[in-house]
mmCIF file of C-alpha atoms and ligand atoms in Angstrom:
data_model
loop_
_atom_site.group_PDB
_atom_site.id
_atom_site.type_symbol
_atom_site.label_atom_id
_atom_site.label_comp_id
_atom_site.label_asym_id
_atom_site.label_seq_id
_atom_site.Cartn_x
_atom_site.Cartn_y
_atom_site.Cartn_z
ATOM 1 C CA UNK N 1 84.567 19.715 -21.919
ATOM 2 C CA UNK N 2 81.302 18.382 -20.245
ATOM 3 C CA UNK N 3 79.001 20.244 -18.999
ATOM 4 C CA UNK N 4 78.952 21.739 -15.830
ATOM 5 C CA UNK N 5 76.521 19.483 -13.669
ATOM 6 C CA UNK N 6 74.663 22.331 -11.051
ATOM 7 C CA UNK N 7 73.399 20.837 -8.013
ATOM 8 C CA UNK N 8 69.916 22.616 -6.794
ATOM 9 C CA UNK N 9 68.278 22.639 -3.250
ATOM 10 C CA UNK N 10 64.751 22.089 -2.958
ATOM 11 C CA UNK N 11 61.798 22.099 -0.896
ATOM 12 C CA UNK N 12 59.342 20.004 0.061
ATOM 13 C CA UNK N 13 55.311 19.812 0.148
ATOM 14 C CA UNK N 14 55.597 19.569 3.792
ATOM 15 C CA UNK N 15 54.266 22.747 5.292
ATOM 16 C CA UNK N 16 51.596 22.174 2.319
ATOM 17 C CA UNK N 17 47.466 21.110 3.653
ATOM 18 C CA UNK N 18 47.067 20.008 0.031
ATOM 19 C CA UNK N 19 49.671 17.468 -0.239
ATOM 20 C CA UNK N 20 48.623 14.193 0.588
ATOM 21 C CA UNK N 21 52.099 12.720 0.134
ATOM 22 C CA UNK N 22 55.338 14.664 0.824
ATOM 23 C CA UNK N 23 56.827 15.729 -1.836
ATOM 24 C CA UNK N 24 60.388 17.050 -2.671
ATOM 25 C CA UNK N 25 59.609 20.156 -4.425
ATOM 26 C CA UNK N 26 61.244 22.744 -6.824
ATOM 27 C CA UNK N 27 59.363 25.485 -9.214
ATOM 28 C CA UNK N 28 60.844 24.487 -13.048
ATOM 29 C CA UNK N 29 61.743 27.922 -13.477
ATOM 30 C CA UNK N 30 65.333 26.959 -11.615
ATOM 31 C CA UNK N 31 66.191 24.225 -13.529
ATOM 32 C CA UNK N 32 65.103 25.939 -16.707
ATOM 33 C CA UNK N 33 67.208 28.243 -15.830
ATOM 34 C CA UNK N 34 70.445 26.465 -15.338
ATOM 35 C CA UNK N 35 70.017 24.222 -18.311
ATOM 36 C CA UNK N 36 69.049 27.356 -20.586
ATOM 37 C CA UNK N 37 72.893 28.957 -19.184
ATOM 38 C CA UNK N 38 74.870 25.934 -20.468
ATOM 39 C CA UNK N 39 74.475 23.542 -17.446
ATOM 40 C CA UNK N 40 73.289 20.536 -16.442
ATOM 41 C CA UNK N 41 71.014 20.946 -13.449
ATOM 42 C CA UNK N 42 70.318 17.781 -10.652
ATOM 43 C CA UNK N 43 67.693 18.297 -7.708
ATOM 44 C CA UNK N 44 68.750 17.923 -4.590
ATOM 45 C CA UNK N 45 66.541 16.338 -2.110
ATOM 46 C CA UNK N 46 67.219 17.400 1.514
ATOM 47 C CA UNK N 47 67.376 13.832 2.287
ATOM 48 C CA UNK N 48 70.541 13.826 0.118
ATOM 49 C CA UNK N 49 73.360 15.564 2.363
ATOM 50 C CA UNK N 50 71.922 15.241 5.623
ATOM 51 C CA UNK N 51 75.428 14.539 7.676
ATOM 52 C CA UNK N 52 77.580 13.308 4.208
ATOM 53 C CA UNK N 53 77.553 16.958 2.182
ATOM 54 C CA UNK N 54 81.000 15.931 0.687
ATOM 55 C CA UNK N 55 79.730 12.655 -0.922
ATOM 56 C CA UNK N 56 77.306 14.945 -3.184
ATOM 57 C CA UNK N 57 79.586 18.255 -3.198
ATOM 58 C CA UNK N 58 82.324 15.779 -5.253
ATOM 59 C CA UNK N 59 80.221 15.325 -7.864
ATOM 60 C CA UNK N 60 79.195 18.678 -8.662
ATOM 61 C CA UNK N 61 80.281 21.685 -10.265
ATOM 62 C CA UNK N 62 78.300 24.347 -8.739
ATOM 63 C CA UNK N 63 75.522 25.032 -6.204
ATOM 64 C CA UNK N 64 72.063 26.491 -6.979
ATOM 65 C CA UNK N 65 70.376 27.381 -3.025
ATOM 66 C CA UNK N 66 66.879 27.734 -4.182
ATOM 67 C CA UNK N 67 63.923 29.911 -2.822
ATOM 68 C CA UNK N 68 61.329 28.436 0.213
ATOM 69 C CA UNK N 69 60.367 28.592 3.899
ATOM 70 C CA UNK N 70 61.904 30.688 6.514
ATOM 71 C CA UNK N 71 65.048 29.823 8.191
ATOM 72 C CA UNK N 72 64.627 28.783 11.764
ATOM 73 C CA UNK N 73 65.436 32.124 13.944
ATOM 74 C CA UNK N 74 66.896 29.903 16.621
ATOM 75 C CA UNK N 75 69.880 28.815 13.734
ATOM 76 C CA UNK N 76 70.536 32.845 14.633
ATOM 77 C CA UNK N 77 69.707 33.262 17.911
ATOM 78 C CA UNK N 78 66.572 34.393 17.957
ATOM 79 C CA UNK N 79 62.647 33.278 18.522
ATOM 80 C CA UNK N 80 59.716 33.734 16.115
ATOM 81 C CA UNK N 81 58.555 37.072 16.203
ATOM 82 C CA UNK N 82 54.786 35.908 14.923
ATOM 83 C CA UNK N 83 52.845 33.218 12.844
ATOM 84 C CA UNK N 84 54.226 34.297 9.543
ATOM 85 C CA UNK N 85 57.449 32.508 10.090
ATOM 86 C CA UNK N 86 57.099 29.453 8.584
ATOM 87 C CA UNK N 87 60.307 26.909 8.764
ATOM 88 C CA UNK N 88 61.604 23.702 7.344
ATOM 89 C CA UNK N 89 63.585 21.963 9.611
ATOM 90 C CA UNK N 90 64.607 19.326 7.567
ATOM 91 C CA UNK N 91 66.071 21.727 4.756
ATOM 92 C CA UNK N 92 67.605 24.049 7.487
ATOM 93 C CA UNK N 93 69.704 21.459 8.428
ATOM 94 C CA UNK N 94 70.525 19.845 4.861
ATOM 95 C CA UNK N 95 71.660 23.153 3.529
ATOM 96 C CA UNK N 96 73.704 24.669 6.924
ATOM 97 C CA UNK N 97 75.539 21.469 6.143
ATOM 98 C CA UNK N 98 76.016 21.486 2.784
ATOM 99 C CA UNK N 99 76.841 25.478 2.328
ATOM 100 C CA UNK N 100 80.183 25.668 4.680
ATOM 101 C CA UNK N 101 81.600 22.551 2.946
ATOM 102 C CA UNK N 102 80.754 24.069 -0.655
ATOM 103 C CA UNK N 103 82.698 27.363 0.197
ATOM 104 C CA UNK N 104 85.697 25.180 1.387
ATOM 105 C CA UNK N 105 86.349 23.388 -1.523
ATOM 106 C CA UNK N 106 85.608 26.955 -3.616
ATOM 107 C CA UNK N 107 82.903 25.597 -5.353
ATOM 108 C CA UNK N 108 80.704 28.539 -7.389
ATOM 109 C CA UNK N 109 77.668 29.212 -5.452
ATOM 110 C CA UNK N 110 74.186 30.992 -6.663
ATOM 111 C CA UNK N 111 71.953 31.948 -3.480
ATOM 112 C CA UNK N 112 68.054 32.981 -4.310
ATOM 113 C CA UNK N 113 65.531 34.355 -1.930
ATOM 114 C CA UNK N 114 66.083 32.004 0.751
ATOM 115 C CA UNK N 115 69.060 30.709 -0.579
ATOM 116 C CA UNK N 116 70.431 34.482 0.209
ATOM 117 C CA UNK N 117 69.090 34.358 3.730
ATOM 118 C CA UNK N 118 70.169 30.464 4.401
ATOM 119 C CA UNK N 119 73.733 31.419 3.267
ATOM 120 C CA UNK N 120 74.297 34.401 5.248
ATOM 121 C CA UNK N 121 72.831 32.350 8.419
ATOM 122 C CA UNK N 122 75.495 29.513 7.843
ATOM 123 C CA UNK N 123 77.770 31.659 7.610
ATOM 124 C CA UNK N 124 76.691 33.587 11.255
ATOM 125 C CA UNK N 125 75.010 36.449 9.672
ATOM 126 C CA UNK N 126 70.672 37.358 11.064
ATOM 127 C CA UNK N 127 67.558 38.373 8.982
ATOM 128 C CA UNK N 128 64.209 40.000 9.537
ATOM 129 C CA UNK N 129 61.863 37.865 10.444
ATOM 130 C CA UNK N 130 58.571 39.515 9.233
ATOM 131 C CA UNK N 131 59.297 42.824 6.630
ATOM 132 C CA UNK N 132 55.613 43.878 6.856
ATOM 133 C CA UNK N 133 55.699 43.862 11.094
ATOM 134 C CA UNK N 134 59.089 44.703 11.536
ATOM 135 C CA UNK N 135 60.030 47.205 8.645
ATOM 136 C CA UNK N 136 58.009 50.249 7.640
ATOM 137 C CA UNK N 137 58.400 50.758 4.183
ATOM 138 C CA UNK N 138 56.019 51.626 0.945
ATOM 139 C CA UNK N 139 57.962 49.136 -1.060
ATOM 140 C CA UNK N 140 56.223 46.096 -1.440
ATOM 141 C CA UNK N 141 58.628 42.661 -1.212
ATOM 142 C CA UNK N 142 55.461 40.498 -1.145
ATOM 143 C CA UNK N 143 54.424 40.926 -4.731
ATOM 144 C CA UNK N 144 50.765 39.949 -5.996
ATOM 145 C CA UNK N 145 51.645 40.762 -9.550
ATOM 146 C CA UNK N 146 53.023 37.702 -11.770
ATOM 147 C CA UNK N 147 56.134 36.225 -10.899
ATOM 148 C CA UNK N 148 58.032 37.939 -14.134
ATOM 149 C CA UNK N 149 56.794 41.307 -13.371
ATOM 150 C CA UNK N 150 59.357 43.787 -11.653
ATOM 151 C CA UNK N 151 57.886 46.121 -8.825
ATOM 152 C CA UNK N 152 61.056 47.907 -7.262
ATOM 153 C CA UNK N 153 64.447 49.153 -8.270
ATOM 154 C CA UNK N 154 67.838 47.117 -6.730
ATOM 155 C CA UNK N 155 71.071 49.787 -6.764
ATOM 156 C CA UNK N 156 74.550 47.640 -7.378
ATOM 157 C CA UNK N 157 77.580 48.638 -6.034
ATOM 158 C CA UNK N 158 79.618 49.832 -9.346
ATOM 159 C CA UNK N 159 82.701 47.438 -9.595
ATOM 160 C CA UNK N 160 81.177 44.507 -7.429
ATOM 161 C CA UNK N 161 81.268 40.881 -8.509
ATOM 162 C CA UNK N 162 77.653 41.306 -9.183
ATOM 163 C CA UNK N 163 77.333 44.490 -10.514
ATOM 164 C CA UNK N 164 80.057 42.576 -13.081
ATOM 165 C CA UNK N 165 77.633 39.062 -13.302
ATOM 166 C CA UNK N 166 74.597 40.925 -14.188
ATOM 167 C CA UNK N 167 76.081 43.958 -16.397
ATOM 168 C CA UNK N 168 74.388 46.588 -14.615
ATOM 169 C CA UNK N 169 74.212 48.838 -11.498
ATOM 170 C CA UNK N 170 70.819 49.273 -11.677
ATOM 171 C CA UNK N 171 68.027 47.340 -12.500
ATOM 172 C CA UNK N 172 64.613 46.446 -11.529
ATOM 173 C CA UNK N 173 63.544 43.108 -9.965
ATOM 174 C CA UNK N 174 60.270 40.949 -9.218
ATOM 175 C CA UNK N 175 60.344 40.947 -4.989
ATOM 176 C CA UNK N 176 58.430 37.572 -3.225
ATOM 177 C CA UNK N 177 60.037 37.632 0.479
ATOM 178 C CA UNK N 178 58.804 38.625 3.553
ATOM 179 C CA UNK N 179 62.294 38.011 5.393
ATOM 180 C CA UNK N 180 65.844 39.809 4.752
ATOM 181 C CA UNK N 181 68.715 40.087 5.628
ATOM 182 C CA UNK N 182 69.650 41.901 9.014
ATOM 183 C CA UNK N 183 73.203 41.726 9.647
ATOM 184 C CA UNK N 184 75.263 40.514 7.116
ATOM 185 C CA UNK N 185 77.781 37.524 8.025
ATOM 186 C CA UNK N 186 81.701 38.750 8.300
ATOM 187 C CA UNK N 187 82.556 36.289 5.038
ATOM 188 C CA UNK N 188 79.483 38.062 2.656
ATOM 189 C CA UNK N 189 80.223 42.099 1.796
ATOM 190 C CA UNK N 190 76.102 43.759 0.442
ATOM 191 C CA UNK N 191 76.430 44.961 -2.798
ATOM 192 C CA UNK N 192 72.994 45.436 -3.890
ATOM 193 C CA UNK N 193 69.858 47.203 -1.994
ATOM 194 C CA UNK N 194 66.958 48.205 -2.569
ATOM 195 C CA UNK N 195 65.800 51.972 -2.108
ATOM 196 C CA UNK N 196 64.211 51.496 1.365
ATOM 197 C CA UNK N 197 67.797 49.855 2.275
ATOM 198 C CA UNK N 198 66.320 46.224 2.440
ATOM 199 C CA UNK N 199 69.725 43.763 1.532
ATOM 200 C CA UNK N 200 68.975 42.423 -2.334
ATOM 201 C CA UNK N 201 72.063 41.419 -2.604
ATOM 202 C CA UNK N 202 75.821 39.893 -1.796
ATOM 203 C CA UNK N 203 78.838 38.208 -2.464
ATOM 204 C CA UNK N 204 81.631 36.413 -0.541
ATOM 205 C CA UNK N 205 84.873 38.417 0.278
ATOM 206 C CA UNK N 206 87.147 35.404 -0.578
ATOM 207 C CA UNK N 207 88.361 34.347 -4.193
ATOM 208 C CA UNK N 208 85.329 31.956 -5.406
ATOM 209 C CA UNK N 209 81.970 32.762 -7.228
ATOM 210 C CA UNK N 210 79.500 33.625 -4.426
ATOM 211 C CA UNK N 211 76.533 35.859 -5.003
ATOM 212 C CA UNK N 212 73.789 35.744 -3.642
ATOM 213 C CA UNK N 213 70.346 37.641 -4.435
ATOM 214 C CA UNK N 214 67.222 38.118 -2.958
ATOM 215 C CA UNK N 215 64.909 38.793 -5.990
ATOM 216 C CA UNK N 216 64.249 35.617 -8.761
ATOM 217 C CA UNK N 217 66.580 36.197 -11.907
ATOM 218 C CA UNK N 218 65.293 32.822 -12.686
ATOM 219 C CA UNK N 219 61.582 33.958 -13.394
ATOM 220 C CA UNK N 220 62.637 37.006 -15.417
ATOM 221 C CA UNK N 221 64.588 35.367 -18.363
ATOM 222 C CA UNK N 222 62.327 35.990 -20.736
ATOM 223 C CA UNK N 223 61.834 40.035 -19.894
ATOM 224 C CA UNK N 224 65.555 41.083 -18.725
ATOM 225 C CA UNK N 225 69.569 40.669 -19.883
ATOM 226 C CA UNK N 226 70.827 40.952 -16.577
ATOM 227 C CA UNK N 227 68.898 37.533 -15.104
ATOM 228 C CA UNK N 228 70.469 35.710 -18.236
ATOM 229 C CA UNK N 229 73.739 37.273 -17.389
ATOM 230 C CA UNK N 230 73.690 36.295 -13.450
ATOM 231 C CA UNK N 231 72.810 32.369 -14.780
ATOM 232 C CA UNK N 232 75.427 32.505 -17.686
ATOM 233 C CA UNK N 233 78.170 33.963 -15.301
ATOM 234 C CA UNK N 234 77.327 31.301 -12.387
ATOM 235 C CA UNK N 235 77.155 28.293 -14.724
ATOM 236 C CA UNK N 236 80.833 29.820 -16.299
ATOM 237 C CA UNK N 237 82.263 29.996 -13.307
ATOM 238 C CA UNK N 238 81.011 26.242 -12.492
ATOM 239 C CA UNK N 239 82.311 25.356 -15.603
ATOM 240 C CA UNK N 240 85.695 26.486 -14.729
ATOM 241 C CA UNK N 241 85.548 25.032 -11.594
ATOM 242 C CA UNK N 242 86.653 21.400 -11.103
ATOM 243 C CA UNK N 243 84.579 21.537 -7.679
ATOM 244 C CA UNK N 244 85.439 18.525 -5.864
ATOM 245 C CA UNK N 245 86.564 16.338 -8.407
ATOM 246 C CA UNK N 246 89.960 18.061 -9.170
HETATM 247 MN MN1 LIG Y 1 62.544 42.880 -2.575
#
């Protein structure tokens, strides 16, 4: 059997004073990550799937919604709260198109950092703008520390999907958001948190892989089993999945 062929969302260099030319942009840890769990992993540019998702959707096995910018508020009702928000239009709309289509067909889906908060605003679900203005906590979600290094403790609800995907019900995770989730969307249940209560984690309440975490497995390979488990069990599942081909 081939192997799986992961489709990843990316970013671009936009919202970036440095870039002279845009850029599509992903950090290598994600596709490191994907190919290290058995898969094959493709970028996807937004420019890919604006308006056709189920041209690219057919050819892939599973979905990899990658960290970024913010999620427009107005995709959930709301206006920007303060400067900190910082949105990609252009990827908002790519992935609220592709992300409804990819449930549909069942297609395995991995959601990091934004990719958590994108999901559970396609699916009608609202997030916290600004954690360090709107949330009083002494947790820190904005780590300075290196991108490997864990700095709070994620709970797991015992006998969840994920609890099951990473082997544990407890763990301790890097943390690089300033946004969260607020209300989870009616198709994602919360099965992981963090001890101030901020949403680290979820899955879908219907039969296909869907998780989706707030933290980034794919930096901590090296240092902890349960990111290689989450990446081995999501490129599994994609492997067992025809996706759109079948
Ligand atoms: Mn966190």
């Amino acid at each position: 059997m081939p192997k799986p062929l992961i489709g990843i969302t990316c970013g671009t260099s936009a919202l970036d004073p440095s870039a002279k030319n845009l850029q599509d942009r992903l950090n290598h840890s994600y596709s490191r990550a994907v190919a290290r769990a058995g898969g094959i992993p493709v970028v996807i540019p937004n420019a890919t799937t604006s308006g056709h998702p189920h041209d690219l959707l057919a050819r892939l096995d599973g979905l990899l919604l990658s960290g970024g910018y913010d999620v427009a508020p107005d995709l959930y009702g709301e206006r920007k709260v303060n400067d900190t928000v910082e949105v990609d239009s252009e990827r908002d709309a790519a992935e609220m198109a592709l992300i409804p289509k990819a449930i549909e067909i069942g297609m395995p889906i991995l959601a990091i950092c934004r990719g958590i908060q994108v999901l559970n605003v396609a699916l009608g679900g609202t997030l916290i703008q600004d954690i360090p203005s709107q949330v009083e906590t002494s947790i820190c979600h904005s780590q300075k520390a290196d991108r490997h290094v864990a700095v709070h403790r994620v709970s797991v609800e015992a006998g969840s999907r994920l609890c099951d995907a990473l082997g544990t019900e407890r763990l301790d995770v890097n943390s690089f958001h300033h946004q969260a989730l607020k209300r989870a969307a009616a198709g994602l249940r919360v099965t992981a948190a963090a001890p101030d209560g901020t949403i680290e984690g979820v899955e879908g309440i219907g039969e296909g892989f869907l998780l989706g975490v707030q933290w980034h497995p794919e930096e901590m390979l090296d240092v902890q089993e349960p990111a290689r488990k989450l990446f081995s069990a999501f490129v599994s599942a994609a492997a067992g999945c025809s996706g759109g081909r079948g």
